[in-house]
Coordinates of N, CA, C and O in Angstrom, one line a residue:
P1 N 105.2 77.7 91.8 CA 106.2 77.7 90.9 C 107.6 78.3 91.3 O 108.5 77.9 90.9
A2 N 107.5 79.2 92.4 CA 108.7 79.7 92.8 C 109.4 78.7 93.6 O 110.7 78.6 93.5
V3 N 108.7 77.9 94.4 CA 109.4 76.6 95.0 C 110.2 75.7 93.9 O 111.2 75.2 94.2
I4 N 109.4 75.2 92.9 CA 109.9 74.3 92.0 C 111.0 75.0 91.2 O 112.0 74.2 91.0
T5 N 111.0 76.3 90.9 CA 112.1 76.8 90.2 C 113.3 76.7 91.1 O 114.4 76.5 90.5
R6 N 113.2 77.2 92.2 CA 114.5 77.1 93.1 C 114.9 75.7 93.4 O 116.2 75.4 93.4
F7 N 114.0 74.8 93.4 CA 114.2 73.3 93.6 C 115.1 72.8 92.4 O 116.1 72.1 92.7
I8 N 114.7 73.2 91.4 CA 115.4 72.7 90.0 C 116.7 73.1 89.8 O 117.6 72.6 89.3
D9 N 116.9 74.4 90.4 CA 118.1 75.1 90.2 C 119.1 74.3 91.2 O 120.2 74.2 90.7
R10 N 118.7 73.8 92.2 CA 119.6 73.1 93.1 C 119.8 71.7 92.6 O 120.7 71.0 92.8
Y11 N 118.7 71.0 92.2 CA 118.8 69.6 91.8 C 118.2 69.5 90.2 O 117.1 69.0 90.0
P12 N 119.0 69.9 89.4 CA 118.5 69.9 88.1 C 118.2 68.6 87.3 O 117.5 68.4 86.3
Q13 N 118.6 67.4 88.0 CA 118.4 66.0 87.4 C 117.0 65.7 87.9 O 116.6 64.6 87.3
I14 N 116.3 66.2 88.8 CA 115.1 65.9 89.2 C 113.9 66.3 88.3 O 113.9 67.6 87.9
K15 N 113.0 65.4 88.0 CA 111.8 65.7 87.2 C 110.6 65.8 88.0 O 110.3 64.9 88.8
F16 N 109.6 66.6 87.7 CA 108.3 66.7 88.3 C 107.1 66.2 87.3 O 107.2 66.5 86.2
Q17 N 106.2 65.6 87.9 CA 104.9 65.4 87.3 C 103.8 65.9 88.3 O 103.8 65.5 89.4
I18 N 103.1 66.9 87.8 CA 102.3 67.7 88.7 C 100.8 67.4 88.2 O 100.4 67.6 87.0
T19 N 99.8 67.2 89.1 CA 98.5 67.0 88.8 C 97.7 68.0 89.4 O 97.8 68.2 90.7
D20 N 96.8 68.7 88.7 CA 96.1 69.8 89.2 C 94.6 69.5 89.1 O 94.1 69.6 88.1
T21 N 93.9 69.2 90.2 CA 92.5 68.8 90.2 C 92.0 69.1 91.8 O 92.7 69.7 92.4
D22 N 90.8 68.5 91.9 CA 90.1 68.8 93.3 C 90.8 67.9 94.4 O 91.5 67.0 94.1
A23 N 90.6 68.4 95.4 CA 91.3 67.8 96.7 C 90.8 66.2 96.9 O 91.7 65.4 97.2
V24 N 89.6 65.9 96.7 CA 89.1 64.6 96.7 C 89.9 63.7 95.8 O 90.2 62.5 96.2
T25 N 90.0 64.1 94.7 CA 90.5 63.2 93.5 C 92.0 63.1 93.8 O 92.7 62.0 93.8
L26 N 92.7 64.1 94.3 CA 94.3 64.1 94.7 C 94.5 63.2 95.8 O 95.5 62.5 95.8
C27 N 93.6 63.3 96.9 CA 93.8 62.4 98.0 C 93.5 60.9 97.6 O 94.3 60.0 98.1
G28 N 92.6 60.7 96.7 CA 92.3 59.4 96.1 C 93.6 58.8 95.4 O 94.0 57.7 95.5
M29 N 94.1 59.7 94.7 CA 95.3 59.3 93.9 C 96.6 59.1 94.9 O 97.4 58.2 94.7
L30 N 96.7 59.7 95.9 CA 97.5 59.6 96.9 C 97.5 58.2 97.5 O 98.4 57.4 97.8
R31 N 96.2 57.7 98.0 CA 96.0 56.4 98.4 C 96.3 55.3 97.5 O 96.7 54.2 97.8
E32 N 96.2 55.6 96.2 CA 96.5 54.7 95.1 C 97.9 54.6 94.8 O 98.4 54.0 94.0
R33 N 98.8 55.5 95.5 CA 100.1 55.7 95.3 C 100.6 56.1 93.8 O 101.7 55.7 93.3
K34 N 99.7 56.8 93.3 CA 100.0 57.6 92.0 C 100.6 59.0 92.2 O 101.1 59.5 91.3
L35 N 100.5 59.4 93.5 CA 101.4 60.6 93.9 C 102.0 60.5 95.2 O 101.7 59.5 96.0
D36 N 103.1 61.2 95.3 CA 103.9 61.1 96.5 C 103.4 62.1 97.6 O 103.6 62.1 98.7
L37 N 102.9 63.2 97.1 CA 102.5 64.4 98.0 C 101.3 65.3 97.3 O 101.2 65.4 96.1
V38 N 100.5 65.7 98.2 CA 99.4 66.5 98.0 C 99.6 67.9 98.5 O 99.7 67.9 99.9
L39 N 99.5 69.0 97.8 CA 99.6 70.2 98.5 C 98.3 71.2 98.2 O 97.8 71.0 97.1
G40 N 98.0 72.0 99.1 CA 96.8 73.0 99.1 C 96.0 73.1 100.1 O 96.3 72.6 101.3
R41 N 94.9 73.8 99.9 CA 93.9 73.8 100.9 C 93.0 72.7 100.8 O 92.2 72.5 100.0
V42 N 93.0 71.8 101.8 CA 92.2 70.5 101.7 C 91.4 70.5 102.9 O 91.8 70.4 104.1
P43 N 90.1 70.3 102.7 CA 89.1 70.3 103.9 C 89.4 69.1 104.7 O 89.7 68.1 104.2
S44 N 89.3 69.3 106.0 CA 89.8 68.3 107.0 C 88.7 67.1 107.0 O 88.9 66.0 107.4
S45 N 87.5 67.3 106.3 CA 86.7 66.3 106.2 C 87.0 65.2 105.4 O 86.3 64.1 105.4
I46 N 87.7 65.4 104.4 CA 88.1 64.4 103.6 C 89.5 63.6 104.0 O 89.9 62.6 103.4
F47 N 89.9 64.1 105.3 CA 91.1 63.2 105.8 C 90.7 62.0 106.2 O 89.6 61.9 106.7
G48 N 91.5 60.9 106.3 CA 91.3 59.7 107.0 C 92.4 59.4 107.9 O 93.4 60.1 108.0
E49 N 92.3 58.3 108.5 CA 93.2 58.0 109.5 C 94.6 57.5 108.8 O 95.7 57.4 109.4
D50 N 94.5 57.2 107.5 CA 95.6 56.9 106.8 C 96.4 58.0 106.2 O 97.5 57.8 105.6
L51 N 96.0 59.3 106.3 CA 96.6 60.5 105.7 C 97.3 61.2 106.9 O 96.6 61.5 108.0
S52 N 98.3 61.9 106.6 CA 99.1 62.7 107.6 C 99.2 64.1 107.0 O 99.6 64.2 105.7
A53 N 98.8 65.2 107.7 CA 98.7 66.5 107.0 C 99.8 67.4 107.9 O 99.6 67.4 109.1
E54 N 100.7 68.0 107.2 CA 101.6 69.0 107.8 C 101.2 70.3 107.6 O 101.1 70.8 106.3
F55 N 101.1 71.1 108.5 CA 100.7 72.7 108.3 C 102.0 73.2 107.7 O 103.1 73.2 108.1
L56 N 101.7 74.1 106.6 CA 102.8 74.9 105.9 C 102.5 76.3 106.2 O 103.4 77.0 106.7
L57 N 101.4 76.8 106.1 CA 101.0 78.4 106.4 C 99.6 78.6 106.1 O 98.9 77.9 105.6
D58 N 99.3 79.8 106.8 CA 98.0 80.3 106.7 C 98.1 81.3 105.6 O 99.1 82.0 105.6
E59 N 97.2 81.3 104.8 CA 97.2 82.2 103.6 C 95.9 83.0 103.4 O 94.8 82.4 103.3
S60 N 96.2 84.4 103.4 CA 94.9 85.2 103.3 C 94.7 85.3 101.8 O 95.4 85.0 100.9
M61 N 93.5 85.9 101.6 CA 93.0 86.2 100.3 C 92.7 87.8 100.2 O 92.4 88.4 101.1
H62 N 92.9 88.2 98.9 CA 92.8 89.5 98.7 C 92.0 89.9 97.5 O 92.1 89.2 96.4
V63 N 91.2 90.9 97.5 CA 90.6 91.5 96.2 C 91.5 92.3 95.4 O 92.2 93.1 96.1
V64 N 91.6 92.0 94.3 CA 92.6 92.7 93.3 C 92.0 93.2 92.2 O 90.9 92.7 91.6
A65 N 92.8 94.1 91.5 CA 92.4 94.8 90.2 C 93.6 95.1 89.5 O 94.8 95.1 90.1
G66 N 93.6 95.2 88.2 CA 94.7 95.6 87.4 C 95.1 97.1 87.7 O 94.4 98.0 88.2
L67 N 96.4 97.5 87.5 CA 97.0 98.7 87.7 C 96.3 99.7 86.8 O 96.2 101.0 87.3
K68 N 95.7 99.2 85.7 CA 94.9 100.2 84.8 C 93.5 100.5 85.3 O 92.9 101.5 84.8
S69 N 93.1 99.8 86.2 CA 91.6 99.9 86.6 C 91.5 101.2 87.5 O 92.4 101.5 88.4
P70 N 90.3 101.9 87.4 CA 90.1 103.0 88.3 C 90.1 102.6 89.7 O 90.4 103.4 90.5
W71 N 89.8 101.3 90.0 CA 89.7 101.0 91.4 C 91.0 100.9 92.2 O 91.2 101.1 93.3
S72 N 92.1 100.6 91.4 CA 93.5 100.7 91.9 C 93.9 102.1 92.4 O 94.9 102.1 93.2
R73 N 93.1 103.1 92.1 CA 93.6 104.5 92.6 C 92.8 104.9 93.7 O 92.8 105.9 94.3
R74 N 91.8 104.0 94.2 CA 91.0 104.3 95.3 C 91.7 104.1 96.7 O 92.4 102.8 96.7
R75 N 91.5 105.0 97.6 CA 92.3 104.6 98.9 C 91.3 103.7 99.9 O 91.7 103.1 100.9
R76 N 89.8 103.9 99.7 CA 89.0 103.1 100.4 C 88.0 102.4 99.3 O 87.5 103.2 98.5
V77 N 87.7 101.2 99.5 CA 86.8 100.5 98.7 C 86.1 99.4 99.5 O 86.5 98.7 100.4
E78 N 84.6 99.6 99.5 CA 83.9 98.5 100.1 C 83.5 97.4 99.2 O 83.3 97.7 97.9
L79 N 83.4 96.2 99.6 CA 83.0 95.1 98.8 C 81.8 95.3 98.1 O 81.6 94.9 96.9
A80 N 80.8 96.0 98.8 CA 79.5 96.2 98.0 C 79.8 97.0 96.8 O 78.8 96.9 95.9
E81 N 80.6 97.9 96.7 CA 80.8 98.7 95.6 C 81.2 98.0 94.4 O 81.0 98.5 93.2
L82 N 81.8 96.8 94.4 CA 82.4 95.9 93.5 C 81.4 95.0 93.0 O 81.7 94.3 92.0
C83 N 80.2 94.8 93.6 CA 79.4 93.8 93.3 C 78.9 93.9 91.8 O 78.5 92.9 91.1
G84 N 78.8 95.2 91.1 CA 78.5 95.3 89.7 C 79.4 95.1 88.9 O 79.3 95.4 87.6
E85 N 80.6 95.0 89.3 CA 81.9 94.8 88.4 C 82.0 93.5 87.7 O 81.4 92.5 88.3
P86 N 82.7 93.4 86.6 CA 82.9 92.2 86.0 C 83.9 91.3 86.8 O 85.0 91.6 86.9
W87 N 83.5 90.2 87.4 CA 84.3 89.3 88.3 C 84.7 88.0 87.6 O 84.1 87.3 86.7
L88 N 86.1 87.8 88.1 CA 86.6 86.4 87.6 C 86.6 85.5 88.9 O 87.0 85.8 90.0
M89 N 86.1 84.3 88.7 CA 86.0 83.4 89.8 C 86.2 81.9 89.5 O 86.2 81.5 88.3
P90 N 86.6 81.1 90.3 CA 86.9 79.8 90.1 C 85.6 78.9 90.1 O 84.5 79.5 90.2
E91 N 85.6 77.8 89.6 CA 84.5 76.9 89.4 C 83.7 76.6 90.9 O 84.4 76.7 91.9
S92 N 82.5 76.3 90.7 CA 81.7 76.3 92.0 C 82.2 75.2 93.0 O 81.9 75.3 94.2
D93 N 82.7 74.1 92.4 CA 83.2 73.0 93.4 C 84.7 73.2 93.8 O 85.3 72.3 94.5
N94 N 85.4 74.4 93.4 CA 86.6 74.7 93.8 C 86.6 75.3 95.3 O 85.5 76.1 95.6
I95 N 87.4 74.9 96.3 CA 87.4 75.3 97.7 C 87.5 76.8 97.6 O 87.1 77.4 98.5
A96 N 88.3 77.4 96.7 CA 88.4 78.8 96.7 C 87.1 79.5 96.5 O 86.8 80.7 97.1
M97 N 86.3 78.9 95.6 CA 85.0 79.5 95.4 C 84.2 79.6 96.7 O 83.4 80.5 97.0
A98 N 84.2 78.4 97.5 CA 83.4 78.4 98.7 C 84.0 79.6 99.7 O 83.3 80.2 100.3
L99 N 85.3 79.9 99.7 CA 85.9 81.0 100.5 C 85.4 82.4 99.9 O 85.0 83.2 100.8
I100 N 85.4 82.5 98.8 CA 84.9 83.7 98.2 C 83.4 84.0 98.5 O 83.1 85.0 98.9
S101 N 82.6 82.9 98.3 CA 81.2 83.1 98.8 C 81.0 83.3 100.1 O 80.3 84.3 100.5
Q102 N 81.9 82.8 101.0 CA 81.8 83.2 102.4 C 82.2 84.6 102.8 O 81.5 85.4 103.5
G103 N 83.1 85.0 101.9 CA 83.6 86.5 102.1 C 82.4 87.5 101.9 O 82.1 88.5 102.5
F104 N 81.6 87.2 100.7 CA 80.6 88.0 100.3 C 79.5 88.0 101.3 O 78.8 88.9 101.8
R105 N 78.9 86.7 101.7 CA 77.9 86.4 102.7 C 78.2 87.1 104.1 O 77.3 87.5 104.9
S106 N 79.5 87.0 104.5 CA 79.8 87.5 105.8 C 79.6 89.1 105.7 O 79.5 89.7 106.8
A107 N 79.7 89.6 104.5 CA 79.5 91.1 104.4 C 78.1 91.5 104.3 O 77.7 92.6 103.8
G108 N 77.3 90.3 104.4 CA 75.7 90.6 104.0 C 75.4 90.8 102.6 O 74.4 91.4 102.1
L109 N 76.1 90.2 101.6 CA 76.1 90.4 100.2 C 76.0 89.0 99.6 O 76.4 87.9 100.1
T110 N 75.2 88.9 98.5 CA 75.1 87.9 97.6 C 76.4 87.9 96.7 O 76.4 88.9 96.0
P111 N 77.0 86.6 96.5 CA 78.0 86.7 95.6 C 77.6 87.1 94.1 O 76.6 86.6 93.6
P112 N 78.2 88.0 93.3 CA 77.8 88.4 92.1 C 78.1 87.4 91.0 O 79.1 86.5 91.3
P113 N 77.3 87.3 90.0 CA 77.5 86.4 88.9 C 78.8 86.7 88.2 O 79.0 87.9 88.0
P114 N 79.8 85.7 88.1 CA 81.0 86.1 87.5 C 80.8 86.3 85.9 O 80.1 85.6 85.3
Q115 N 81.8 87.2 85.5 CA 81.9 87.3 84.0 C 82.6 86.2 83.4 O 82.3 85.7 82.3
V116 N 83.6 85.7 84.1 CA 84.5 84.6 83.6 C 84.5 83.6 84.7 O 85.0 84.1 85.9
I117 N 84.5 82.3 84.4 CA 84.6 81.2 85.4 C 85.9 80.2 85.0 O 85.8 79.8 83.9
S118 N 86.8 80.2 85.8 CA 88.1 79.3 85.5 C 88.8 79.0 86.7 O 88.9 79.8 87.6
N119 N 89.3 77.6 86.9 CA 90.1 77.3 88.0 C 91.5 77.6 87.6 O 92.3 77.6 88.5
S120 N 91.9 78.2 86.6 CA 93.3 78.6 86.1 C 93.6 80.0 86.8 O 93.0 80.9 86.4
V121 N 94.5 80.0 87.8 CA 95.0 81.2 88.3 C 95.7 82.1 87.4 O 95.5 83.3 87.3
T122 N 96.5 81.4 86.5 CA 97.2 82.0 85.5 C 96.2 83.0 84.6 O 96.4 84.1 84.3
L123 N 95.2 82.3 84.2 CA 94.3 82.9 83.4 C 93.6 84.2 84.0 O 93.5 85.3 83.5
R124 N 93.1 84.0 85.3 CA 92.6 85.0 86.2 C 93.6 86.1 86.3 O 93.2 87.3 86.4
V125 N 94.8 85.8 86.5 CA 95.8 87.0 86.7 C 95.9 87.7 85.5 O 96.0 88.9 85.6
R126 N 96.0 87.1 84.3 CA 96.2 87.8 83.0 C 95.0 88.7 82.8 O 95.1 89.9 82.2
L127 N 93.8 88.3 83.1 CA 92.5 89.0 82.7 C 92.6 90.2 83.8 O 92.1 91.3 83.4
V128 N 92.9 89.9 85.0 CA 92.9 91.1 86.0 C 93.8 92.2 85.5 O 93.7 93.4 85.6
E129 N 95.0 91.8 85.0 CA 96.1 92.8 84.6 C 95.5 93.7 83.4 O 95.9 94.7 83.3
S130 N 94.4 93.1 82.6 CA 93.9 94.0 81.6 C 93.3 95.2 82.1 O 93.0 96.1 81.3
G131 N 92.8 95.2 83.5 CA 92.2 96.4 84.1 C 90.7 96.4 83.8 O 90.0 97.3 84.4
R132 N 90.0 95.3 83.3 CA 88.8 95.2 83.1 C 88.0 94.3 84.1 O 86.8 94.4 84.3
F133 N 88.7 93.6 84.8 CA 88.1 92.7 85.8 C 88.6 92.8 87.3 O 89.6 93.4 87.5
V134 N 87.8 92.4 88.2 CA 88.2 92.2 89.5 C 88.2 90.7 90.1 O 87.5 89.9 89.3
A135 N 89.0 90.4 91.0 CA 89.1 88.9 91.4 C 89.6 88.9 92.8 O 90.0 89.8 93.5
I136 N 89.4 87.8 93.5 CA 89.9 87.4 94.8 C 91.1 86.2 94.5 O 90.9 85.3 94.0
L137 N 92.3 86.8 95.0 CA 93.5 85.8 94.6 C 94.2 85.6 96.1 O 94.2 86.5 97.0
P138 N 94.8 84.3 96.2 CA 95.7 84.0 97.3 C 96.8 84.9 97.4 O 97.5 85.3 96.4
N139 N 97.3 85.1 98.7 CA 98.5 86.0 98.9 C 99.8 85.4 98.3 O 100.6 86.3 97.9
S140 N 99.9 84.1 98.2 CA 101.2 83.5 97.5 C 101.3 83.8 96.2 O 102.4 84.1 95.8
T141 N 100.1 83.9 95.5 CA 100.2 84.3 94.1 C 100.7 85.6 93.9 O 101.6 86.0 93.0
L142 N 100.3 86.6 94.9 CA 100.7 87.9 94.7 C 102.1 88.2 95.3 O 102.9 88.9 94.8
R143 N 102.5 87.4 96.3 CA 103.7 87.6 97.0 C 105.0 87.2 96.1 O 106.0 87.8 95.9
F144 N 104.7 86.0 95.3 CA 105.8 85.6 94.5 C 105.7 86.0 93.1 O 106.6 85.8 92.2
G145 N 104.6 86.7 92.7 CA 104.6 87.2 91.3 C 104.4 88.7 91.2 O 104.4 89.3 90.1
A146 N 104.4 89.4 92.3 CA 104.0 90.7 92.2 C 105.1 91.7 91.5 O 104.8 92.7 91.0
G147 N 106.4 91.2 91.5 CA 107.3 92.0 90.8 C 107.0 92.1 89.3 O 107.6 93.1 88.7
R148 N 106.3 91.2 88.7 CA 106.1 91.2 87.3 C 104.6 91.3 87.0 O 104.3 91.4 85.8
M149 N 103.8 91.3 87.9 CA 102.3 91.4 87.6 C 101.8 92.8 87.7 O 102.1 93.5 88.6
Q150 N 101.0 93.1 86.9 CA 100.4 94.5 86.8 C 99.1 94.5 87.6 O 97.9 94.7 87.0
I151 N 99.2 94.2 88.8 CA 98.0 93.9 89.8 C 98.1 94.7 91.2 O 99.3 94.8 91.6
K152 N 97.1 95.3 91.7 CA 97.1 95.9 92.9 C 96.0 95.3 93.8 O 95.0 95.0 93.5
I153 N 96.6 95.1 95.2 CA 95.7 94.7 96.2 C 94.7 95.9 96.6 O 95.2 97.0 97.0
L154 N 93.3 95.7 96.5 CA 92.6 96.8 96.7 C 92.3 96.9 98.4 O 92.2 95.8 99.0
P155 N 92.1 98.0 98.9 CA 91.8 98.1 100.3 C 90.4 97.6 100.8 O 89.5 98.5 101.3
V156 N 90.1 96.4 100.6 CA 88.8 95.8 100.8 C 89.0 94.8 101.9 O 89.8 93.9 102.0
R157 N 88.0 94.9 103.0 CA 88.2 94.1 104.1 C 87.3 92.8 103.7 O 86.2 92.8 103.4
L158 N 87.9 91.6 103.9 CA 87.3 90.4 103.6 C 87.1 89.6 104.9 O 88.2 89.5 105.6
R159 N 85.9 89.2 105.2 CA 85.7 88.4 106.4 C 85.5 86.8 106.0 O 84.4 86.4 105.5
M160 N 86.6 86.2 106.1 CA 86.6 84.8 105.8 C 87.6 83.9 106.5 O 88.6 84.5 106.8
K161 N 87.2 82.8 106.7 CA 88.2 81.8 107.6 C 88.7 80.8 106.4 O 88.0 79.8 106.2
A162 N 90.0 81.0 106.1 CA 90.6 80.2 105.0 C 91.3 79.0 105.7 O 92.1 79.2 106.6
P163 N 91.1 77.7 105.1 CA 91.8 76.7 105.6 C 93.3 76.8 105.3 O 93.6 77.5 104.3
P164 N 94.2 76.4 106.1 CA 95.6 76.7 106.0 C 96.1 75.8 104.7 O 95.5 74.7 104.1
I165 N 97.3 76.0 104.2 CA 97.9 75.3 103.2 C 98.6 74.0 104.0 O 99.4 74.4 104.8
V166 N 98.4 72.9 103.4 CA 99.0 71.8 104.0 C 99.7 70.8 102.9 O 99.4 70.9 101.8
A167 N 100.6 70.1 103.5 CA 101.1 68.9 102.7 C 100.7 67.8 103.3 O 101.0 67.3 104.6
I168 N 100.1 66.9 102.4 CA 99.6 65.7 102.8 C 100.3 64.3 102.2 O 100.7 64.5 101.2
S169 N 100.5 63.4 103.1 CA 101.1 62.2 102.5 C 100.6 61.0 103.4 O 99.7 61.1 104.2
L170 N 100.8 59.7 102.8 CA 100.4 58.6 103.3 C 101.1 58.2 104.6 O 102.2 58.2 104.6
K171 N 100.4 57.8 105.6 CA 101.1 57.5 106.8 C 101.8 56.1 106.8 O 102.9 56.0 107.4
N172 N 101.3 55.1 106.1 CA 101.8 53.9 106.0 C 102.9 53.6 104.9 O 103.0 52.6 104.4
R173 N 103.3 54.8 104.3 CA 104.2 54.6 103.1 C 105.6 55.2 103.5 O 105.6 56.4 103.9
T174 N 106.5 54.7 103.0 CA 107.8 55.0 103.1 C 108.1 56.3 102.5 O 107.8 56.3 101.3
P175 N 108.3 57.3 103.0 CA 108.4 58.6 102.3 C 109.5 58.7 101.1 O 110.5 58.0 101.2
N176 N 109.1 59.2 100.0 CA 110.0 59.3 98.8 C 111.1 60.4 99.2 O 110.7 61.4 99.7
P177 N 112.4 60.1 99.3 CA 113.5 61.0 99.7 C 113.3 62.5 98.9 O 113.7 63.5 99.5
I178 N 112.9 62.3 97.7 CA 112.8 63.4 96.8 C 111.6 64.3 97.4 O 111.8 65.6 97.4
A179 N 110.5 63.7 97.8 CA 109.5 64.5 98.3 C 109.9 65.0 99.5 O 109.2 66.1 99.9
N180 N 110.6 64.4 100.4 CA 111.1 65.0 101.6 C 112.0 66.3 101.4 O 111.8 67.2 102.1
L181 N 112.7 66.2 100.3 CA 113.5 67.4 100.0 C 112.7 68.6 99.5 O 112.9 69.7 99.9
F182 N 111.6 68.2 98.8 CA 110.8 69.3 98.3 C 110.0 69.9 99.4 O 109.7 71.0 99.4
I183 N 109.5 68.9 100.4 CA 109.0 69.6 101.6 C 109.7 70.4 102.4 O 109.4 71.6 102.8
D184 N 111.0 70.3 102.5 CA 112.0 71.0 103.2 C 112.0 72.5 102.4 O 112.2 73.6 103.0
E185 N 112.0 72.3 101.0 CA 112.1 73.6 100.3 C 110.7 74.4 100.5 O 110.7 75.6 100.7
L186 N 109.7 73.8 100.6 CA 108.3 74.4 100.8 C 108.2 75.1 102.3 O 107.8 76.1 102.5
R187 N 108.8 74.3 103.4 CA 109.0 74.9 104.6 C 109.7 76.2 104.6 O 109.3 77.1 105.3
A188 N 110.9 76.2 103.9 CA 111.6 77.4 103.7 C 110.9 78.7 103.1 O 110.9 79.8 103.6
F189 N 110.1 78.3 102.1 CA 109.3 79.3 101.3 C 108.0 79.7 102.3 O 107.6 80.9 102.2
A190 N 107.6 78.9 103.0 CA 106.4 79.1 103.9 C 106.6 80.1 105.0 O 105.9 80.7 105.6
K191 N 107.9 80.4 105.3 CA 108.2 81.4 106.5 C 107.9 82.7 106.0 O 107.9 83.1 104.8
P192 N 107.4 83.5 107.0 CA 106.8 84.9 106.7 C 108.0 85.6 106.1 O 109.0 85.6 106.5
P193 N 107.7 86.7 105.4 CA 108.7 87.6 104.8 C 109.2 88.5 106.0 O 108.6 88.5 107.0
M194 N 110.5 89.0 105.7 CA 111.2 89.8 106.7 C 110.4 91.0 107.2 O 109.7 91.6 106.4
K195 N 110.5 91.4 108.3 CA 109.7 92.7 108.8 C 110.2 93.8 108.0 O 111.4 94.0 107.6
G196 N 109.3 94.8 107.7 CA 109.6 95.8 107.0 C 109.3 95.7 105.5 O 109.2 96.7 104.6
R197 N 109.0 94.4 105.0 CA 108.7 94.2 103.6 C 107.2 93.8 103.5 O 106.7 93.0 104.3
P198 N 106.4 94.4 102.5 CA 105.1 94.0 102.4 C 104.9 92.5 101.9 O 105.8 92.0 101.3
A199 N 103.9 91.9 102.3 CA 103.7 90.4 101.9 C 103.6 90.2 100.5 O 103.9 89.2 100.0
N200 N 103.4 91.3 99.6 CA 103.4 91.0 98.3 C 104.4 91.5 97.5 O 104.5 91.8 96.3
A201 N 105.6 91.8 98.3 CA 106.8 92.3 97.6 C 107.7 91.3 97.1 O 107.6 90.1 97.6

């Protein structure tokens, strides 16, 4: 959202059509020329020789709670302590859920049954803000929304290897010049924040 907002400020005549679904479907739509560009964590196993992937950034994941939650006042929190809490998680076929499961299993824990399941990051953010739930969210969500979100990153160590965020396009297709402009904007946003500023500021 932060990239699109700045892009439209610069090019108000450009319109976006955004499809949000699983990576396999998105890459299929790219091959069918229904999309110009695919963004996200995409497993390398679904890449083919016809697709080109450009690295944008490595993105960490964080355990979060609302500012009203008692957990937000703790200086030390172990992942095991949170297993009995009401969790918000994405659907089982979402790559984020695979990463979350990896984080629990790497700590010798079984992923707890979620109270709410949804692929909507917006919904999970709003529910976390209520102070009743905990969740694991990507750094970019926190970095670009932290100024208005009532959320705190908990001091929990997560052991997981997250695939990077990439921009995928068709190798044998003439690039859409607007898509190229958008990728330039993404590259600018993908740069790490200035030293001395926290990643979620």
